[in-house]
XYZ file of N, CA, C and O in Angstrom:
868
model
N -21.993 -24.065 -20.156
C -22.330 -22.725 -20.869
C -21.574 -21.570 -20.246
O -21.848 -21.270 -19.043
N -20.903 -20.791 -21.051
C -20.275 -19.789 -20.323
C -21.118 -18.503 -20.171
O -22.168 -18.350 -20.814
N -20.979 -17.890 -19.279
C -21.692 -16.512 -18.976
C -20.765 -15.374 -18.988
O -19.757 -15.277 -18.050
N -21.385 -14.334 -19.583
C -20.714 -13.052 -19.558
C -21.568 -11.914 -18.715
O -22.738 -11.874 -18.989
N -20.907 -11.296 -17.540
C -21.601 -10.320 -17.040
C -21.265 -9.087 -17.565
O -19.856 -8.709 -17.532
N -22.160 -8.280 -18.133
C -21.764 -6.981 -18.829
C -22.670 -5.958 -18.282
O -24.064 -5.740 -18.100
N -21.883 -4.876 -17.994
C -22.431 -3.727 -17.102
C -21.984 -2.456 -17.930
O -20.776 -2.195 -18.380
N -23.023 -1.480 -18.271
C -22.664 -0.176 -18.807
C -23.094 0.596 -17.994
O -24.310 0.577 -17.222
N -22.420 1.840 -17.882
C -22.836 2.972 -17.065
C -22.848 4.359 -17.660
O -23.251 5.242 -16.758
N -22.711 4.334 -18.748
C -22.807 5.828 -19.485
C -24.160 6.207 -19.438
O -25.233 5.483 -19.652
N -24.349 7.583 -19.220
C -25.576 8.273 -19.205
C -26.169 8.119 -20.697
O -27.445 8.631 -20.806
N -25.551 8.242 -21.707
C -25.955 8.259 -23.046
C -26.003 6.842 -23.568
O -25.556 5.866 -23.249
N -26.870 6.933 -24.617
C -27.283 5.573 -25.142
C -26.618 5.630 -26.559
O -26.375 6.680 -27.302
N -26.469 4.233 -26.845
C -26.085 4.079 -28.448
C -24.768 4.727 -28.728
O -23.806 4.792 -27.988
N -24.672 5.214 -29.880
C -23.531 5.848 -30.480
C -23.244 7.160 -29.882
O -22.088 7.660 -30.151
N -24.178 7.806 -28.998
C -24.054 9.024 -28.312
C -22.810 8.689 -27.262
O -22.386 9.666 -26.506
N -22.745 7.513 -26.700
C -21.800 7.150 -25.729
C -20.587 6.604 -26.288
O -20.538 6.200 -27.539
N -19.528 7.218 -25.555
C -18.082 6.630 -26.038
C -17.737 5.126 -25.710
O -16.879 4.430 -26.398
N -18.234 4.815 -24.528
C -18.050 3.456 -24.049
C -18.923 2.396 -24.507
O -18.375 1.319 -24.704
N -20.066 2.617 -24.796
C -21.040 1.398 -25.191
C -20.946 0.857 -26.629
O -20.826 -0.471 -26.679
N -20.375 1.642 -27.577
C -20.029 0.895 -28.758
C -18.882 -0.108 -28.507
O -18.778 -1.109 -29.170
N -17.875 0.179 -27.601
C -16.800 -0.477 -27.590
C -17.230 -1.880 -26.550
O -16.780 -2.883 -26.903
N -18.093 -1.583 -25.603
C -18.398 -2.765 -24.964
C -19.206 -3.644 -25.693
O -19.267 -4.996 -25.516
N -20.123 -3.067 -26.833
C -20.860 -3.757 -27.538
C -20.050 -4.721 -28.455
O -20.107 -5.865 -28.672
N -18.924 -4.088 -28.947
C -17.851 -4.714 -29.923
C -17.338 -6.079 -29.189
O -17.263 -6.970 -29.663
N -16.857 -5.632 -27.771
C -16.423 -6.975 -27.027
C -17.388 -8.077 -26.859
O -17.130 -9.248 -27.216
N -18.594 -7.698 -26.502
C -19.891 -8.655 -26.189
C -19.894 -9.422 -27.467
O -20.156 -10.511 -27.378
N -20.230 -8.779 -28.751
C -20.379 -9.378 -29.793
C -19.375 -10.438 -30.338
O -19.476 -11.365 -30.828
N -18.165 -9.815 -30.077
C -16.861 -10.886 -30.528
C -16.952 -12.097 -29.623
O -16.770 -13.434 -30.061
N -17.292 -11.743 -28.303
C -17.566 -12.840 -27.364
C -18.585 -14.035 -27.557
O -18.463 -15.091 -27.511
N -19.550 -13.241 -28.208
C -20.793 -13.964 -28.271
C -20.441 -14.900 -29.666
O -21.051 -16.107 -30.082
N -19.631 -14.539 -30.692
C -19.367 -15.240 -31.721
C -18.531 -16.305 -31.485
O -18.811 -17.596 -32.018
N -17.837 -16.603 -30.291
C -17.137 -17.629 -29.841
C -18.160 -18.546 -28.927
O -17.930 -19.684 -28.822
N -19.224 -17.904 -28.376
C -20.063 -18.511 -27.485
C -21.650 -18.286 -27.874
O -22.196 -17.821 -27.088
N -21.858 -18.649 -28.990
C -23.369 -18.331 -29.461
C -24.414 -19.044 -28.643
O -25.472 -18.346 -28.543
N -23.989 -20.050 -27.883
C -24.986 -20.598 -26.804
C -24.893 -20.058 -25.590
O -25.518 -20.559 -24.577
N -23.822 -19.290 -25.286
C -23.376 -18.624 -23.980
C -24.624 -17.532 -23.479
O -25.483 -17.407 -24.320
N -24.310 -17.252 -22.258
C -25.276 -16.375 -21.541
C -24.756 -15.099 -21.299
O -23.733 -14.968 -20.752
N -25.608 -14.163 -21.583
C -25.010 -12.502 -21.237
C -26.092 -12.084 -20.174
O -27.190 -12.022 -20.323
N -25.438 -11.822 -19.133
C -26.321 -11.118 -17.913
C -25.963 -9.588 -18.090
O -24.939 -9.164 -17.797
N -27.092 -8.792 -18.338
C -26.906 -7.468 -18.893
C -27.506 -6.528 -17.816
O -28.657 -6.701 -17.421
N -26.805 -5.494 -17.344
C -27.163 -4.584 -16.472
C -26.728 -3.283 -16.885
O -25.709 -2.860 -17.172
N -27.845 -2.340 -17.362
C -27.738 -0.941 -17.816
C -27.745 -0.170 -16.466
O -28.790 0.161 -15.946
N -26.682 0.090 -15.848
C -26.689 1.006 -14.580
C -27.387 2.256 -14.441
O -27.729 2.829 -13.586
N -27.153 2.796 -15.671
C -27.870 4.273 -15.835
C -29.206 4.286 -16.092
O -29.933 5.086 -15.493
N -29.836 3.294 -16.749
C -31.161 3.092 -17.033
C -31.927 2.443 -15.950
O -33.045 2.770 -15.524
N -31.153 1.684 -15.226
C -31.734 0.653 -14.072
C -30.736 0.735 -13.105
O -30.199 -0.393 -12.706
N -30.672 1.698 -12.071
C -29.570 1.821 -11.140
C -29.791 0.840 -10.253
O -31.004 0.579 -9.640
N -28.650 0.296 -9.549
C -28.753 -0.655 -8.426
C -29.040 0.117 -7.235
O -28.477 1.411 -7.109
N -29.510 -0.336 -6.026
C -29.709 0.501 -4.820
C -28.325 0.976 -4.078
O -27.245 0.252 -4.268
N -28.182 2.287 -3.694
C -27.045 2.564 -3.018
C -27.200 1.943 -1.635
O -28.000 1.473 -1.159
N -25.922 1.650 -1.185
C -25.744 1.167 0.116
C -26.427 2.026 1.224
O -26.144 3.038 1.297
N -27.303 1.199 1.966
C -27.840 1.887 2.989
C -27.132 1.458 4.467
O -26.406 0.263 4.443
N -27.827 1.870 5.447
C -27.324 1.377 6.749
C -27.884 -0.011 7.012
O -27.015 -0.941 7.530
N -28.860 -0.310 6.550
C -29.437 -1.643 6.707
C -28.568 -2.638 5.967
O -28.293 -3.751 6.227
N -28.176 -2.176 4.603
C -27.663 -3.038 3.828
C -26.115 -3.154 4.574
O -25.519 -4.425 4.368
N -25.399 -2.219 4.864
C -24.087 -2.300 5.477
C -24.197 -3.397 6.668
O -23.309 -4.289 6.754
N -24.996 -3.080 7.636
C -24.954 -3.771 8.938
C -25.336 -5.079 8.707
O -24.887 -5.846 9.346
N -26.119 -5.598 7.786
C -26.641 -6.938 7.446
C -25.366 -7.712 7.101
O -25.475 -8.905 7.292
N -24.216 -6.942 6.370
C -23.138 -7.914 6.033
C -22.301 -8.206 7.111
O -21.423 -9.217 6.736
N -22.475 -7.698 8.292
C -21.810 -8.114 9.391
C -22.712 -8.698 10.484
O -22.331 -8.558 11.697
N -23.834 -8.939 10.128
C -24.752 -9.743 11.009
C -25.131 -11.115 10.468
O -25.314 -11.275 9.446
N -25.367 -11.952 11.536
C -25.678 -13.264 11.219
C -27.165 -13.025 10.520
O -28.042 -12.427 10.971
N -27.446 -14.112 9.499
C -28.717 -14.050 8.872
C -29.881 -14.130 9.647
O -31.045 -13.202 9.590
N -29.837 -15.074 10.613
C -30.869 -15.269 11.698
C -31.147 -13.896 12.480
O -32.323 -13.945 12.998
N -30.315 -12.887 12.559
C -30.434 -11.842 13.353
C -30.722 -10.575 12.668
O -30.888 -9.504 12.956
N -30.889 -10.772 11.106
C -31.306 -9.543 10.346
C -32.810 -9.033 10.752
O -33.762 -9.945 11.061
N -32.898 -7.862 10.838
C -34.090 -7.116 11.017
C -34.862 -7.436 9.618
O -34.125 -7.847 8.532
N -36.203 -7.341 9.527
C -36.957 -7.482 8.177
C -36.239 -6.281 7.093
O -36.060 -6.759 5.915
N -35.934 -5.209 7.639
C -35.233 -3.901 6.682
C -33.939 -4.669 6.436
O -33.531 -4.627 5.083
N -33.208 -5.235 7.113
C -31.866 -5.540 6.777
C -32.040 -6.821 5.660
O -31.200 -6.982 4.822
N -32.868 -7.625 6.028
C -32.941 -8.901 5.305
C -33.494 -8.518 3.944
O -32.919 -9.139 2.849
N -34.524 -7.745 3.704
C -34.859 -7.127 2.385
C -33.732 -6.262 1.658
O -33.467 -6.659 0.320
N -32.910 -5.697 2.290
C -31.751 -5.041 1.618
C -30.783 -5.920 1.306
O -30.062 -5.649 0.144
N -30.517 -6.690 1.996
C -29.424 -7.544 1.878
C -29.571 -8.748 0.643
O -28.701 -9.022 0.024
N -30.928 -8.934 0.519
C -31.303 -9.805 -0.332
C -30.823 -9.279 -1.854
O -30.379 -10.152 -2.740
N -31.116 -8.132 -2.066
C -30.873 -7.586 -3.534
C -29.144 -7.398 -3.581
O -28.592 -7.657 -4.623
N -28.530 -7.272 -2.382
C -27.255 -7.353 -2.626
C -26.526 -8.548 -2.907
O -25.631 -8.834 -3.549
N -26.991 -9.633 -2.125
C -26.821 -10.886 -2.564
C -27.014 -11.452 -3.845
O -26.102 -12.049 -4.602
N -28.079 -10.793 -4.511
C -28.395 -11.150 -5.916
C -27.294 -10.718 -6.535
O -26.848 -11.407 -7.718
N -26.712 -9.379 -6.563
C -25.790 -8.962 -7.354
C -24.381 -9.662 -7.303
O -23.555 -9.792 -8.057
N -24.175 -9.970 -5.991
C -22.860 -10.785 -5.658
C -23.062 -12.157 -6.423
O -22.009 -12.759 -6.929
N -24.174 -12.793 -6.292
C -24.338 -14.078 -7.204
C -24.035 -14.043 -8.728
O -23.430 -14.954 -9.257
N -24.543 -12.758 -9.199
C -24.104 -12.590 -10.648
C -22.733 -12.504 -10.702
O -22.140 -13.054 -11.772
N -21.987 -11.711 -10.035
C -20.494 -11.650 -9.963
C -19.841 -13.101 -9.993
O -19.003 -13.490 -10.576
N -20.321 -13.698 -8.837
C -19.626 -15.145 -8.693
C -19.918 -16.209 -9.899
O -19.069 -17.041 -10.159
N -21.251 -15.971 -10.528
C -21.572 -16.932 -11.554
C -20.996 -16.683 -13.004
O -21.079 -17.511 -13.997
N -20.402 -15.418 -12.969
C -19.827 -15.025 -14.473
C -18.519 -15.585 -14.684
O -17.789 -15.735 -13.693
N -18.490 -16.151 -15.956
C -17.018 -16.713 -16.374
C -16.087 -15.368 -16.830
O -14.815 -15.688 -16.816
N -16.762 -14.486 -17.171
C -15.993 -13.189 -17.505
C -16.859 -12.009 -17.251
O -18.099 -12.115 -17.229
N -16.417 -10.713 -17.251
C -17.009 -9.593 -16.725
C -16.570 -8.351 -17.620
O -15.391 -8.307 -17.929
N -17.490 -7.643 -18.154
C -17.207 -6.444 -19.023
C -17.851 -5.503 -18.348
O -19.067 -5.437 -18.220
N -17.199 -4.048 -18.367
C -17.649 -2.966 -17.739
C -17.353 -1.832 -18.486
O -16.211 -1.640 -18.931
N -18.433 -0.918 -18.675
C -18.320 0.325 -19.314
C -18.227 1.323 -18.244
O -19.066 1.438 -17.549
N -16.995 1.955 -18.263
C -16.752 3.004 -17.226
C -16.383 4.475 -17.751
O -15.077 4.759 -17.734
N -17.234 5.081 -18.334
C -16.785 6.549 -18.610
C -16.414 7.304 -17.370
O -16.604 7.107 -16.445
N -15.470 8.251 -17.706
C -14.812 9.123 -16.609
C -16.002 10.485 -16.556
O -16.164 10.972 -17.679
N -16.488 10.575 -15.437
C -17.281 11.820 -15.367
C -16.669 12.548 -14.152
O -16.663 12.122 -12.917
N -16.311 13.699 -14.100
C -15.785 14.662 -13.376
C -14.558 13.764 -12.586
O -14.434 13.854 -11.110
N -13.726 13.378 -13.263
C -12.410 12.601 -13.001
C -12.679 10.997 -12.236
O -11.608 10.684 -11.745
N -13.750 10.729 -12.131
C -14.147 9.695 -11.455
C -15.277 8.678 -12.148
O -15.472 9.218 -13.394
N -15.584 7.543 -11.763
C -16.532 6.600 -12.359
C -17.871 7.272 -12.072
O -17.983 8.213 -11.129
N -18.940 7.018 -12.872
C -20.327 7.168 -12.553
C -20.780 6.633 -11.228
O -20.396 5.476 -10.879
N -21.564 7.369 -10.446
C -22.041 6.918 -9.144
C -22.827 5.756 -9.210
O -22.887 4.822 -8.216
N -23.347 5.112 -10.328
C -24.092 4.156 -10.406
C -23.196 2.983 -10.516
O -23.528 2.012 -9.877
N -22.096 2.969 -11.061
C -21.170 2.193 -10.948
C -20.317 2.041 -9.720
O -20.213 0.771 -9.233
N -20.166 3.107 -8.888
C -19.742 3.053 -7.493
C -20.809 2.263 -6.732
O -20.453 1.333 -5.928
N -21.916 2.576 -6.996
C -22.913 1.849 -6.148
C -22.984 0.201 -6.370
O -23.025 -0.571 -5.276
N -22.767 -0.173 -7.633
C -22.590 -1.628 -7.889
C -21.454 -2.239 -7.220
O -21.584 -3.328 -6.493
N -20.412 -1.477 -7.244
C -19.148 -1.847 -6.486
C -19.328 -2.161 -4.932
O -19.105 -2.991 -4.316
N -20.177 -1.062 -4.370
C -20.235 -1.070 -3.102
C -21.086 -2.259 -2.475
O -20.958 -2.843 -1.634
N -22.155 -2.763 -3.547
C -22.874 -3.879 -3.161
C -22.150 -5.071 -3.400
O -22.180 -5.994 -2.418
N -21.335 -5.424 -4.305
C -20.497 -6.635 -4.570
C -19.460 -6.880 -3.608
O -18.827 -7.979 -3.616
N -18.866 -5.713 -3.264
C -17.507 -5.751 -2.246
C -18.133 -6.319 -0.999
O -18.659 -5.367 -0.280
N -17.936 -7.497 -0.566
C -18.561 -7.937 0.948
C -17.373 -8.715 1.400
O -16.985 -9.776 1.121
N -16.809 -8.244 2.511
C -15.541 -8.784 3.132
C -16.127 -10.016 3.747
O -17.163 -10.135 4.395
N -15.129 -11.099 3.402
C -15.450 -12.367 4.095
C -16.045 -13.422 2.865
O -16.103 -14.509 3.319
N -16.445 -12.875 1.784
C -17.181 -13.400 0.750
C -16.422 -13.007 -0.770
O -15.772 -14.190 -1.291
N -16.532 -12.037 -1.060
C -15.832 -11.473 -2.248
C -14.521 -10.551 -2.183
O -13.835 -10.273 -2.891
N -14.120 -10.400 -0.890
C -13.038 -9.441 -0.631
C -12.568 -9.891 0.923
O -13.176 -10.588 1.721
N -11.341 -9.655 1.227
C -10.875 -9.876 2.427
C -10.330 -11.109 2.882
O -10.253 -11.378 4.123
N -10.355 -12.062 2.037
C -9.935 -13.438 2.319
C -8.955 -13.773 1.143
O -8.815 -13.151 0.166
N -8.231 -14.857 1.466
C -7.069 -15.491 0.506
C -7.811 -15.843 -0.799
O -7.149 -15.699 -1.922
N -8.943 -16.364 -0.746
C -9.522 -16.747 -1.868
C -10.925 -16.447 -2.082
O -12.092 -16.923 -1.926
N -11.219 -15.059 -2.296
C -12.601 -14.569 -2.767
C -13.193 -15.201 -3.680
O -12.719 -15.813 -4.630
N -14.611 -15.025 -3.627
C -15.427 -15.879 -4.613
C -15.172 -15.798 -6.046
O -15.377 -16.825 -6.658
N -14.882 -14.508 -6.554
C -14.797 -14.433 -7.806
C -13.174 -14.292 -8.277
O -13.045 -14.017 -9.457
N -12.316 -14.547 -7.395
C -10.995 -14.407 -7.600
C -10.520 -15.197 -9.108
O -10.935 -16.234 -9.313
N -9.683 -14.410 -9.889
C -9.136 -14.791 -11.115
C -10.030 -14.651 -12.326
O -9.818 -14.917 -13.423
N -11.403 -14.328 -12.013
C -12.152 -14.088 -13.209
C -11.751 -13.026 -13.859
O -11.423 -11.806 -13.592
N -11.821 -13.220 -15.368
C -11.241 -11.902 -16.313
C -12.274 -10.745 -16.239
O -13.445 -11.032 -16.494
N -11.915 -9.543 -16.092
C -12.792 -8.388 -16.097
C -11.937 -7.450 -17.150
O -10.956 -7.075 -17.037
N -12.831 -7.177 -18.086
C -12.473 -6.029 -19.152
C -13.210 -4.803 -18.937
O -14.193 -4.971 -18.977
N -12.469 -3.748 -18.670
C -12.998 -2.332 -18.495
C -12.787 -1.475 -19.406
O -11.548 -1.153 -20.027
N -13.868 -0.746 -20.194
C -13.722 0.191 -21.127
C -13.793 1.488 -20.452
O -14.892 1.912 -20.159
N -12.666 2.097 -20.173
C -12.582 3.416 -19.463
C -12.346 4.771 -20.311
O -11.297 4.998 -20.697
N -13.513 5.047 -21.024
C -13.317 6.096 -22.000
C -13.269 7.449 -21.178
O -13.684 7.623 -19.845
N -12.659 8.511 -21.674
C -12.593 9.821 -21.283
C -12.533 10.853 -22.249
O -11.953 10.696 -23.491
N -13.027 12.083 -21.831
C -13.191 13.100 -23.004
C -11.810 13.648 -23.210
O -11.402 14.081 -24.489
N -10.561 13.629 -22.207
C -9.320 14.216 -22.732
C -8.413 13.010 -22.711
O -8.826 11.838 -22.929
N -7.107 13.129 -22.239
C -6.059 12.135 -22.008
C -5.642 12.362 -20.701
O -5.257 13.581 -20.375
N -5.443 11.339 -20.074
C -4.843 11.197 -18.610
C -3.481 10.146 -18.771
O -3.178 9.890 -17.530
N -3.097 9.866 -19.924
C -1.747 8.882 -19.906
C -0.664 9.518 -19.169
O -0.561 10.635 -19.009
N 0.259 8.641 -18.808
C 1.587 9.115 -18.454
C 2.154 10.107 -19.111
O 2.294 9.915 -20.400
N 2.666 11.181 -18.765
C 3.370 12.111 -19.416
C 2.378 13.204 -19.970
O 3.024 14.288 -20.488
N 1.205 13.167 -19.745
C 0.076 14.230 -20.135
C -0.117 15.198 -18.969
O 0.356 14.820 -17.861
N -0.536 16.330 -19.346
C -0.538 17.514 -18.038
C -1.594 16.952 -17.077
O -1.375 17.384 -16.118
N -2.563 16.042 -17.498
C -3.524 15.744 -16.578
C -3.408 14.180 -15.780
O -4.273 13.695 -15.492
N -2.086 13.774 -15.989
C -1.679 12.411 -15.466
C -2.046 12.288 -14.062
O -2.729 11.242 -13.620
N -1.914 13.316 -13.334
C -2.214 13.134 -11.839
C -3.842 13.125 -11.607
O -4.158 13.067 -10.522
N -4.523 13.525 -12.539
C -5.936 13.298 -12.242
C -6.629 12.276 -12.708
O -7.820 12.107 -12.866
N -5.810 11.147 -12.902
C -6.582 9.793 -13.401
C -6.739 9.144 -12.322
O -5.835 8.414 -11.540
N -8.113 9.040 -11.910
C -8.491 8.293 -10.776
C -9.507 7.088 -11.172
O -9.738 6.327 -10.348
N -9.851 6.979 -12.442
C -10.837 5.899 -12.890
C -9.919 4.579 -12.961
O -10.240 3.690 -12.234
N -9.011 4.501 -13.586
C -8.083 3.362 -13.746
C -7.416 3.017 -12.218
O -7.185 1.737 -12.037
N -6.986 4.052 -11.594
C -6.223 3.688 -10.333
C -7.471 3.244 -9.489
O -7.020 2.241 -8.563
N -8.582 3.711 -9.335
C -9.676 3.419 -8.445
C -10.116 1.936 -8.738
O -10.270 1.234 -7.956
N -10.283 1.625 -9.980
C -10.871 0.437 -10.407
C -9.845 -0.696 -10.377
O -10.004 -1.984 -10.041
N -8.424 -0.401 -10.376
C -7.442 -1.324 -10.120
C -7.436 -1.662 -8.686
O -7.362 -2.712 -8.327
N -7.575 -0.613 -7.720
C -7.631 -1.125 -6.208
C -9.115 -1.872 -5.939
O -8.827 -2.878 -5.159
N -10.125 -1.571 -6.580
C -11.271 -2.445 -6.150
C -11.419 -3.956 -7.074
O -11.711 -4.790 -6.430
N -11.278 -3.638 -8.347
C -11.461 -4.962 -8.868
C -10.371 -5.958 -8.933
O -10.417 -7.008 -8.773
N -8.962 -5.419 -9.234
C -7.845 -6.169 -9.094
C -7.406 -6.509 -7.728
O -7.155 -7.629 -7.271
N -7.204 -5.465 -6.922
C -6.619 -5.747 -5.440
C -7.607 -6.274 -4.607
O -7.208 -7.034 -3.508
N -8.815 -5.790 -4.552
C -9.921 -6.153 -3.496
C -10.542 -7.417 -3.862
O -10.669 -8.332 -3.235
N -11.216 -7.233 -5.216
C -11.947 -8.536 -5.531
C -11.044 -9.733 -6.199
O -11.467 -10.870 -6.368
N -9.749 -9.230 -6.273
C -8.885 -10.209 -7.024
C -9.178 -10.788 -8.295
O -8.817 -11.959 -8.829
N -9.758 -9.996 -9.200
C -10.212 -10.271 -10.609
C -8.786 -9.982 -11.409
O -8.211 -9.172 -11.069
N -8.910 -10.646 -12.720
C -7.893 -10.488 -13.605
C -8.216 -9.316 -14.315
O -8.945 -9.441 -15.540
N -7.639 -8.158 -14.231
C -8.103 -6.935 -14.784
C -7.389 -6.484 -15.982
O -6.337 -6.349 -16.069
N -8.335 -6.146 -17.050
C -7.658 -5.498 -18.337
C -8.413 -4.234 -18.647
O -9.588 -4.234 -18.483
N -7.597 -3.209 -19.084
C -8.360 -1.929 -19.599
C -8.436 -1.945 -21.143
O -7.443 -2.298 -21.847
N -9.358 -1.283 -21.827
C -9.618 -0.576 -23.076
C -9.719 0.957 -22.928
O -10.861 1.293 -22.165
N -8.959 1.730 -23.430
C -9.141 3.281 -23.063
C -9.333 4.211 -24.294
O -8.369 4.531 -24.893
N -10.601 4.413 -24.687
C -10.839 5.408 -25.617
C -10.868 6.851 -24.994
O -11.500 7.121 -24.128
N -9.981 7.517 -25.609
C -9.694 8.846 -24.999
C -9.987 10.100 -25.901
O -9.982 9.756 -27.273
N -9.900 11.168 -25.558
C -10.031 12.553 -26.403
C -11.400 12.412 -27.061
O -11.503 12.961 -28.103
N -12.341 11.847 -26.312
C -13.754 11.710 -27.049
C -14.309 13.044 -26.991
O -15.335 13.287 -27.906
N -14.092 14.138 -26.373
C -14.534 15.579 -26.561
C -14.200 16.310 -27.666
O -14.738 17.230 -28.081
N -12.996 15.746 -28.377
C -12.433 16.389 -29.576
C -13.441 16.934 -30.565
O -13.330 17.967 -31.175
N -14.337 15.821 -31.078
C -15.101 16.438 -31.878
C -16.145 17.479 -31.838
O -16.932 18.188 -32.577
N -16.491 17.774 -30.353
C -17.533 18.596 -29.989
C -16.999 19.833 -29.304
O -17.568 20.927 -28.992
N -15.541 19.918 -29.032
C -14.997 20.862 -28.333
C -13.978 21.581 -29.112
O -12.908 21.221 -29.543
N -14.451 23.039 -29.811
C -13.380 23.530 -30.718
C -12.185 23.786 -29.962
O -11.041 23.796 -31.025
N -11.702 23.758 -28.898
C -10.487 23.858 -28.301
C -9.694 22.719 -28.521
O -8.438 22.883 -28.562
N -10.343 21.589 -29.024
C -9.586 20.249 -29.137
C -9.631 19.797 -30.564
O -9.471 18.658 -30.935
N -10.004 20.693 -31.362
C -10.331 20.313 -32.706
C -9.103 19.621 -33.351
O -9.069 18.733 -34.315
N -7.888 20.014 -33.045
C -6.640 19.853 -33.615
C -6.259 18.140 -33.199
O -5.431 17.575 -33.857
N -7.067 17.863 -32.236
C -6.783 16.337 -31.659
C -7.676 15.465 -32.234
O -7.873 14.271 -31.811
N -8.768 15.846 -33.122
C -9.647 14.938 -33.741
C -8.983 13.744 -34.456
O -9.349 12.639 -34.191
N -7.974 13.782 -35.210
C -7.262 12.692 -35.807
C -7.004 11.646 -34.513
O -6.719 10.325 -34.722
N -6.334 12.158 -33.463
C -5.865 11.232 -32.423
C -7.216 10.722 -31.739
O -7.032 9.366 -31.419
N -8.171 11.496 -31.693
C -9.430 10.727 -31.166
C -9.857 9.672 -32.063
O -10.198 8.373 -31.608
N -9.957 10.014 -33.318
C -10.335 8.906 -34.292
C -9.460 7.728 -34.177
O -9.934 6.563 -34.259
N -8.056 8.121 -34.118
C -7.291 6.681 -33.960
C -7.585 5.723 -32.709
O -7.502 4.785 -32.765
N -7.845 6.501 -31.629
C -8.070 6.173 -30.415
C -9.398 5.476 -30.185
O -9.560 4.085 -29.703
N -10.256 5.809 -31.016
C -11.532 5.195 -31.020
C -11.437 3.987 -31.925
O -11.912 2.656 -31.560
N -10.847 3.983 -33.025
C -10.845 2.739 -33.930
C -9.836 1.805 -33.046
O -10.207 0.411 -33.111
N -8.672 2.093 -32.391
C -7.895 1.250 -31.685
C -8.808 0.370 -30.555
O -8.699 -0.807 -30.331
N -9.607 1.190 -29.948
C -10.547 0.677 -28.818
C -11.604 -0.404 -29.506
O -11.459 -1.326 -28.989
N -12.048 -0.116 -30.471
C -12.906 -0.888 -31.146
C -12.312 -2.193 -31.504
O -12.975 -3.535 -31.326
N -10.958 -2.189 -32.223
C -10.144 -3.368 -32.443
C -9.883 -4.074 -31.266
O -9.909 -5.235 -31.335
N -9.255 -3.387 -30.419
C -8.856 -4.158 -29.171
C -10.028 -4.733 -28.336
O -10.048 -5.897 -27.900
N -11.327 -4.142 -28.499
C -12.435 -4.902 -27.893
C -12.864 -6.353 -28.735
O -13.084 -7.240 -28.016
N -12.878 -6.114 -29.903
C -12.886 -7.278 -30.683
C -11.815 -8.396 -30.449
O -12.229 -9.460 -30.177
N -10.664 -8.115 -30.331
C -9.595 -8.898 -30.071
C -9.692 -9.380 -28.676
O -9.566 -10.761 -28.416
N -9.853 -8.709 -27.766
C -10.156 -9.190 -26.373
C -11.241 -9.940 -26.017
O -11.156 -10.914 -25.231
N -12.390 -9.642 -26.789
C -13.529 -10.481 -26.676
C -13.230 -11.859 -27.060
O -13.688 -12.826 -26.338
N -12.517 -12.209 -28.070
C -12.307 -13.250 -28.622
C -11.383 -14.183 -27.691
O -11.372 -15.210 -27.491
N -10.254 -13.389 -27.289
C -9.330 -13.885 -26.450
C -9.680 -14.259 -25.175
O -9.506 -15.565 -24.633
N -10.768 -13.755 -24.667
C -11.295 -14.168 -23.049
C -12.259 -15.097 -23.606
O -12.329 -16.274 -22.638
N -12.989 -15.233 -24.807
C -13.753 -16.444 -24.930
C -13.055 -17.694 -25.207
O -13.348 -18.930 -24.567
N -11.965 -17.580 -25.663
C -10.944 -18.676 -26.091
C -10.357 -19.078 -24.733
O -10.222 -20.442 -24.402
N -10.023 -18.347 -23.830
C -9.413 -18.587 -22.648
C -10.486 -19.531 -21.680
O -10.135 -20.570 -21.055
N -11.772 -19.127 -21.646
C -12.850 -19.778 -20.875
C -13.027 -21.223 -21.776
O -13.259 -22.156 -20.908
N -12.888 -21.394 -22.895
C -13.147 -22.418 -23.585
C -11.955 -23.457 -23.387
O -12.119 -24.807 -23.553
N -10.696 -23.040 -23.068
C -9.662 -23.824 -22.962
C -9.631 -24.825 -21.617
O -10.127 -24.483 -20.722
């Protein structure tokens, strides 16, 4: 039975979010192919995971038998998140751009699951090769050739962590110009926003099916 690990991090719910409808489209397409599959869902905005503390960090470099009670408790939650990552056949992440970066809740999840010697820092980390699709929505455009190209830190950061560090098989869906309908200064960009939104939804459906087919093969 295939398992999809689905993470959302937008502070907005439902259609008020630009990333959630796209992750939902991917998830629904995936479930159409795997109606008996399992979805492990985390809404990181509504139910944040703990930020890394000194106890959590030090426990990762200490033998379990030598953990203090505080280290053991903190590390147990970290291990639970890592096991979800390791058990997933596919991963789906909603990662809106906030102030040129990812939400702090998503950063906290990454800090927990990146554990050198287990999920990173070795030739064959635990989740190596798992397909991960990231919906990287943003209010403007940071595409190559645009004035803000140099401020694109979401895709660059996630490529470094998900692809290069965890060695996942990374793919992006990028709904952009999402502020156009509400920002008068961007009103002329509304048609481009609408086209980007429709393409993102279509890409999500196609990629959801493609990932499902890959797992079934």
